[in-house]
XYZ file of C-alpha atoms in Angstrom:
488
model
C -117.042 90.217 23.423
C -120.409 90.096 23.088
C -120.027 86.148 25.084
C -118.767 87.279 28.623
C -119.876 90.359 30.649
C -118.076 91.704 33.283
C -120.298 90.942 36.770
C -119.403 91.201 41.003
C -118.112 88.243 41.938
C -118.300 89.257 45.458
C -115.400 87.430 47.447
C -113.335 87.916 44.229
C -114.102 91.436 43.532
C -115.273 90.739 39.250
C -115.084 88.718 37.131
C -115.908 87.175 33.476
C -119.446 85.883 32.885
C -121.198 84.373 29.677
C -124.058 85.805 28.378
C -125.021 82.847 26.844
C -124.685 78.640 26.881
C -121.304 77.308 24.774
C -119.966 74.306 23.941
C -116.924 72.143 24.702
C -113.639 73.835 22.228
C -115.324 77.252 21.201
C -113.982 80.502 21.644
C -114.902 82.846 24.742
C -112.758 85.695 23.874
C -109.930 85.973 22.121
C -108.049 89.313 22.307
C -104.191 90.886 21.119
C -101.456 92.083 23.518
C -101.784 95.124 25.307
C -98.076 95.271 25.623
C -96.276 92.287 25.319
C -91.740 91.526 25.492
C -89.686 88.844 24.756
C -87.674 87.577 27.485
C -84.261 89.141 27.692
C -82.420 84.967 27.450
C -84.657 84.750 24.453
C -84.516 87.905 22.913
C -82.030 86.728 20.212
C -83.809 83.757 19.051
C -87.683 84.358 18.984
C -88.684 86.322 17.374
C -90.058 90.577 19.024
C -93.288 90.416 17.139
C -95.017 87.546 16.573
C -93.178 86.059 19.986
C -92.013 82.424 17.098
C -88.792 80.713 17.539
C -87.033 80.512 14.886
C -83.395 80.611 13.165
C -82.154 83.404 11.379
C -84.188 86.149 12.631
C -83.501 90.280 11.480
C -81.540 92.646 13.880
C -82.905 95.884 14.125
C -80.670 98.614 12.432
C -81.133 100.818 15.145
C -81.041 99.309 18.522
C -79.583 96.144 17.541
C -81.404 94.456 19.739
C -85.330 93.776 18.768
C -85.003 90.969 16.045
C -88.198 89.794 13.510
C -89.042 87.284 11.378
C -88.982 89.499 8.513
C -89.645 92.682 7.307
C -93.851 91.883 7.568
C -92.649 91.395 11.272
C -91.086 94.412 11.710
C -93.204 96.767 10.026
C -96.202 94.788 12.233
C -94.566 95.927 15.791
C -93.095 98.667 14.857
C -95.335 101.193 16.324
C -94.537 99.244 19.280
C -90.736 99.628 18.740
C -90.344 102.595 18.187
C -89.512 105.002 21.368
C -88.432 101.119 22.592
C -85.587 101.235 19.776
C -84.342 105.113 20.861
C -84.019 104.332 24.056
C -82.046 101.291 23.798
C -80.307 103.544 21.664
C -80.148 106.790 23.793
C -79.368 104.205 26.803
C -77.605 102.060 24.900
C -78.216 98.311 25.914
C -81.941 97.263 27.348
C -83.423 97.152 30.689
C -84.581 93.452 31.211
C -87.688 92.045 30.883
C -90.071 94.022 33.379
C -88.305 97.236 32.401
C -89.381 96.973 29.256
C -92.917 95.540 29.526
C -93.219 98.079 31.665
C -91.808 100.717 29.688
C -94.438 99.515 26.210
C -97.485 99.654 28.864
C -97.039 103.203 30.407
C -96.211 104.679 26.272
C -98.540 103.347 25.579
C -100.955 104.700 28.719
C -99.805 107.890 27.488
C -101.237 107.684 23.185
C -104.054 105.504 23.333
C -104.465 105.503 27.196
C -105.411 102.538 28.582
C -108.123 101.037 27.005
C -107.472 100.618 22.909
C -110.943 99.325 21.726
C -114.918 99.345 22.535
C -114.373 94.983 23.015
C -111.991 96.268 26.691
C -114.185 95.457 29.126
C -111.164 97.864 31.167
C -108.736 100.140 31.664
C -105.455 99.054 32.314
C -104.634 100.416 35.258
C -107.129 99.262 36.576
C -106.074 95.948 37.710
C -105.440 94.875 40.801
C -101.521 95.594 41.965
C -101.357 94.287 45.180
C -98.121 96.061 46.042
C -99.539 97.605 49.487
C -99.486 92.777 49.320
C -96.223 92.334 49.569
C -93.375 90.473 50.897
C -90.555 93.338 51.858
C -88.638 91.168 48.845
C -90.482 92.016 45.459
C -91.077 94.952 46.942
C -87.471 95.435 47.304
C -87.422 93.799 43.818
C -89.892 96.720 42.203
C -88.926 99.303 43.612
C -85.222 98.677 42.201
C -87.188 98.334 39.310
C -88.661 101.936 38.867
C -85.450 103.349 39.508
C -84.736 101.398 36.389
C -87.227 102.673 34.459
C -86.402 106.377 35.933
C -82.961 105.774 33.710
C -84.336 104.448 30.425
C -87.088 106.873 30.235
C -86.272 109.683 32.396
C -88.809 112.411 30.397
C -91.767 110.451 31.847
C -94.709 112.698 32.832
C -95.394 109.613 35.415
C -94.515 109.646 38.506
C -92.895 106.845 41.284
C -96.085 106.027 42.170
C -98.203 105.113 39.385
C -95.172 104.161 38.259
C -94.939 101.253 40.569
C -98.620 100.703 40.535
C -98.391 99.320 36.856
C -94.473 97.195 37.612
C -97.588 95.401 40.117
C -99.553 95.481 38.148
C -97.908 93.135 35.557
C -95.897 90.738 38.300
C -100.046 90.521 39.206
C -101.824 90.375 36.258
C -98.634 88.736 33.265
C -99.723 86.472 31.009
C -96.608 84.010 29.855
C -96.426 83.850 26.070
C -95.012 79.959 24.853
C -93.612 79.207 20.891
C -95.432 78.452 18.576
C -95.257 74.783 19.589
C -96.564 75.614 23.005
C -92.622 73.469 24.768
C -90.932 76.713 25.931
C -92.105 80.643 27.514
C -90.745 82.544 25.363
C -92.285 86.524 26.323
C -94.817 87.870 28.861
C -97.123 90.848 28.038
C -100.937 92.302 29.674
C -104.335 90.923 28.230
C -106.437 93.255 30.376
C -109.616 91.362 29.136
C -107.984 88.172 30.539
C -106.993 89.600 33.657
C -110.187 89.744 34.626
C -110.996 85.966 34.545
C -111.091 84.405 37.703
C -109.053 81.455 39.017
C -110.470 77.700 39.696
C -108.262 74.714 39.870
C -110.916 72.797 38.212
C -111.689 75.455 35.949
C -114.129 76.023 32.975
C -112.444 77.376 30.408
C -108.409 77.202 29.451
C -106.149 80.224 28.094
C -104.233 79.760 24.596
C -101.485 81.780 22.923
C -102.351 81.579 18.487
C -99.965 83.001 16.549
C -101.510 83.036 14.608
C -102.301 81.618 10.482
C -99.130 80.710 10.165
C -98.183 76.510 9.143
C -94.502 75.479 8.690
C -93.347 78.585 7.841
C -95.777 79.134 5.368
C -97.308 83.871 6.929
C -100.599 82.815 5.091
C -102.798 85.921 4.309
C -104.462 88.230 7.625
C -103.694 90.497 8.919
C -100.876 92.106 10.787
C -99.777 91.696 14.916
C -102.158 89.028 14.743
C -101.699 87.145 17.811
C -103.388 86.777 19.889
C -105.256 84.647 23.333
C -107.795 82.361 23.395
C -110.531 81.523 26.534
C -111.891 78.335 25.064
C -115.030 76.342 26.668
C -112.805 72.894 27.886
C -116.548 71.615 28.206
C -120.159 72.560 27.804
C -120.837 76.268 29.556
C -124.264 77.919 30.914
C -125.756 80.851 30.366
C -124.352 83.466 33.290
C -121.816 80.695 35.011
C -118.599 82.249 36.171
C -116.101 81.074 33.306
C -112.472 80.549 35.460
C -109.325 79.716 33.734
C -106.319 77.800 36.228
C -103.854 80.219 37.175
C -101.377 77.116 38.471
C -101.023 74.024 37.341
C -103.164 71.086 39.426
C -100.662 68.609 39.987
C -100.089 69.875 43.361
C -102.025 69.002 46.761
C -103.862 71.105 47.245
C -101.675 73.243 50.009
C -99.758 73.641 48.122
C -101.576 75.535 45.277
C -103.262 78.131 47.017
C -100.141 78.328 49.080
C -98.440 79.405 44.916
C -101.327 81.582 44.388
C -101.559 82.885 47.452
C -97.302 84.166 47.193
C -98.006 85.613 43.286
C -101.627 86.216 42.831
C -102.112 87.423 47.051
C -105.652 85.591 47.484
C -106.424 82.741 49.195
C -108.057 79.375 47.698
C -111.660 78.587 48.235
C -112.630 76.219 45.565
C -114.139 72.880 45.317
C -110.871 70.879 44.770
C -109.218 73.316 47.583
C -111.756 73.692 49.942
C -112.851 69.699 50.054
C -108.755 68.894 49.379
C -110.341 66.640 46.094
C -107.273 64.508 44.809
C -105.015 64.691 47.080
C -105.388 61.482 48.134
C -104.336 60.588 44.849
C -102.242 62.376 44.509
C -100.135 61.036 47.057
C -101.552 57.188 47.956
C -99.561 54.100 48.072
C -99.778 51.798 45.949
C -101.914 48.426 46.812
C -101.380 44.800 45.914
C -103.878 42.592 46.158
C -105.386 44.771 49.217
C -102.335 45.100 51.541
C -99.477 48.845 51.735
C -96.836 49.303 52.273
C -95.741 50.333 55.874
C -96.639 54.610 56.401
C -92.284 54.730 57.489
C -91.550 53.253 54.304
C -93.582 55.214 52.036
C -92.134 58.840 54.233
C -89.091 56.812 52.951
C -89.618 56.174 49.612
C -90.891 59.888 49.948
C -88.216 61.383 51.198
C -86.126 59.727 49.155
C -88.370 60.890 46.341
C -87.499 64.114 47.199
C -84.044 64.182 46.994
C -83.534 63.075 43.974
C -85.449 65.351 42.077
C -83.704 67.268 43.400
C -80.233 65.692 42.050
C -82.292 65.257 38.380
C -82.376 68.901 37.647
C -79.527 69.762 38.910
C -78.125 68.016 36.603
C -80.546 68.532 33.719
C -79.850 72.333 33.734
C -76.027 70.711 34.069
C -76.561 69.268 30.814
C -75.611 65.838 32.835
C -78.321 63.471 30.942
C -76.619 60.907 31.715
C -76.627 60.837 35.783
C -80.961 62.064 35.102
C -80.905 59.412 33.386
C -79.060 56.742 35.995
C -80.730 58.866 38.906
C -84.381 57.877 37.023
C -84.077 54.494 36.938
C -82.990 54.466 40.188
C -85.676 56.208 41.970
C -88.109 54.551 39.911
C -87.036 51.282 41.309
C -87.308 51.775 44.490
C -90.403 54.701 44.583
C -92.385 51.677 41.577
C -93.448 48.989 44.427
C -94.382 51.504 46.936
C -95.629 54.596 45.778
C -99.050 54.423 43.067
C -99.217 55.480 40.132
C -101.097 58.635 41.027
C -98.672 59.745 43.064
C -96.831 63.024 41.768
C -93.572 61.858 42.699
C -93.286 59.557 41.248
C -95.106 60.947 37.942
C -92.682 63.762 37.488
C -89.906 61.099 37.395
C -91.482 59.330 35.015
C -92.171 63.059 33.544
C -87.880 63.745 33.569
C -86.866 60.331 32.437
C -89.112 59.992 29.134
C -87.439 64.066 28.263
C -83.931 62.735 28.739
C -84.098 59.726 27.347
C -86.499 60.289 23.937
C -83.727 63.612 23.667
C -81.303 60.868 24.029
C -82.745 58.425 21.545
C -83.526 55.818 23.941
C -87.331 55.556 22.253
C -88.672 51.951 23.314
C -87.763 53.062 27.124
C -89.037 56.081 27.285
C -92.406 55.176 25.450
C -92.624 52.809 28.934
C -92.395 55.577 30.853
C -94.160 57.763 28.724
C -97.175 55.713 28.925
C -97.128 55.076 32.709
C -97.022 59.140 33.212
C -100.072 59.320 30.793
C -101.828 56.110 32.416
C -101.550 58.503 35.295
C -102.207 62.243 34.211
C -104.816 61.339 33.265
C -106.601 60.366 36.368
C -105.799 63.681 38.170
C -106.182 65.777 35.379
C -110.188 67.493 33.665
C -110.230 64.712 30.545
C -109.498 68.413 27.556
C -106.795 69.969 29.640
C -104.689 70.872 27.672
C -101.414 69.638 30.040
C -102.854 66.346 29.324
C -103.402 67.080 25.530
C -99.510 68.042 25.266
C -98.377 64.531 27.730
C -100.224 62.279 25.194
C -99.366 64.131 22.328
C -95.314 63.860 23.250
C -96.393 60.594 24.104
C -97.269 59.587 21.460
C -94.517 60.208 19.592
C -92.518 58.711 21.931
C -93.804 55.568 21.153
C -93.481 55.924 17.216
C -90.316 57.002 16.509
C -90.173 53.452 18.896
C -91.690 51.659 16.353
C -94.716 50.734 18.515
C -96.716 51.913 15.714
C -100.028 51.198 16.775
C -99.910 52.233 20.325
C -98.952 56.086 19.402
C -101.120 56.292 17.034
C -104.069 55.873 20.167
C -102.661 58.605 21.668
C -102.220 60.702 18.890
C -105.436 60.630 18.143
C -106.199 61.303 22.212
C -104.185 63.860 22.234
C -105.911 66.115 18.619
C -109.095 65.051 20.581
C -108.012 67.487 23.887
C -106.418 69.621 21.567
C -109.123 70.105 19.076
C -110.536 71.844 22.040
C -108.079 73.505 24.087
C -106.251 74.167 20.848
C -108.815 74.819 17.779
C -108.129 72.883 14.260
C -106.705 76.230 13.605
C -103.278 76.242 15.732
C -99.985 75.140 13.968
C -100.000 72.618 16.937
C -103.229 71.804 16.886
C -102.086 71.454 12.143
C -99.079 69.235 13.453
C -100.900 66.837 15.375
C -103.280 65.840 12.511
C -100.255 65.934 9.713
C -98.308 63.651 12.030
C -101.929 61.443 12.728
C -102.640 61.098 9.498
C -99.533 59.339 9.371
C -99.674 56.822 11.542
C -103.165 55.745 10.652
C -101.350 54.763 7.971
C -98.941 53.450 9.229
C -100.442 51.436 11.204
C -102.380 50.118 8.233
C -99.208 48.255 6.405
C -97.944 47.956 9.748
C -101.510 45.121 10.174
C -100.744 44.073 6.515
C -97.105 42.930 7.223
C -95.315 42.954 9.857
C -92.225 42.857 8.143
C -92.957 44.724 5.647
C -92.855 47.527 8.499
C -90.631 47.035 10.263
C -88.275 46.938 7.726
C -89.093 49.858 5.671
C -88.581 50.938 8.663
C -85.149 50.522 9.611
C -84.255 51.418 5.770
C -86.106 54.910 6.981
C -84.516 54.787 10.217
C -80.655 54.152 8.441
C -81.040 57.050 5.927
C -82.508 59.562 8.161
C -82.058 60.121 11.719
C -85.091 60.606 13.390
C -85.702 64.222 15.498
C -85.397 65.259 18.797
C -88.044 65.009 21.093
C -87.935 68.765 21.623
C -89.596 69.112 18.783
C -91.603 66.223 20.025
C -93.819 66.936 15.867
C -91.335 65.807 13.135
C -92.788 63.754 11.371
C -90.027 60.915 9.726
C -89.815 61.314 6.604
C -87.540 58.918 5.282
C -91.207 56.623 6.182
C -93.048 59.133 4.712
C -91.746 58.803 0.931
C -91.319 55.031 1.447
C -94.638 53.961 2.934
C -96.083 56.834 0.323
C -94.762 54.475 -2.190
C -97.119 51.505 -1.074
């Protein structure tokens, strides 16, 4: 914590600023969770200690609810799970994730107070709860959760007002935890120091969940409970400059971002991007061809059609009708392409859905074209070191690789690697997987340049022996191709 200090920002209240000059990719701070829980829907698929998603987890023999990678994870988590285990056994079932997280927070406050180490800059119960700012429906849900908590922990020492305060803190300060590949939200946790970092739509830092030094299922030597968040600098940050992160995705026009921030975090964003509506024109731009643009009426018509189609795509995807998703995307993109610019949000969202589902269905050539267009649009909108840009570029690179477009695929993987080295660091499992892919595609590209026919024939032989991995993994290495190429 030597890199940062708490200071009064004025209008925004407390914030964090750096105490020295920082470089891109430098870890500003690292913090373990004060408390964290797995989502209800993934309680049997994600380890309740390290939050890795994997098969064949071991179930707690007492409560029959918590699941762990192995005895190491179970032992490391016992202090947090001990009281939870007894409460679940007594109640016969586990409550929802909000109640479970509140219970873990309150148990830890009762045991260790709100500050558990010298590096913690604020007590948990000193964080903002915004209960007074909640709309009626949210307040009603909060009160229901408070009653559920009292049923779950009837012998609690805390009063209703304090319990409501903790639920409010969780509501506006909870940090979503992703799996080890960064592909799916699997839980929620509370990180007090991170809560002090204010929002900016064009931030100078990124927050990354680091699951510890574990790669390809092999646990390396390190302290137990290594799950932590890392705040990393996206570029040069000068001494005494405020540290900021993005609470919402930048890929929304400023009014939509402001609305989302007001609803979830109860403040009016006045950052430079919002106050000057930066890049809003690109996000809603019409296509210009040789100085000519489509009429406003046509643009409005295509935008309305796009919104309707995006809703249908989401419904079809939720229902698992992926061929219907592809059909809808193709039809909509045909109508968008001559009217909307390549940076228009609705077209980018449709390209994202199309490339993802086509990759899942293994139509890699078509998926590659859509993903290329998507990444090109993203690069004109996102911060050059944005983590989501890096992940999207990685997926697009893998898609091109799977499509046999090795040169483009390798180039994209290299670009993604450069971004994720800054946002995730060299020891993150995603970066390590990407490094393996970068080396593999570099070797394949050399063979491709030497003899295209040999490359494609070897590739076909490999694909006949073993099907390529699903895009949902997005990080698999083509083992058969690799084996054949190594023989060269």
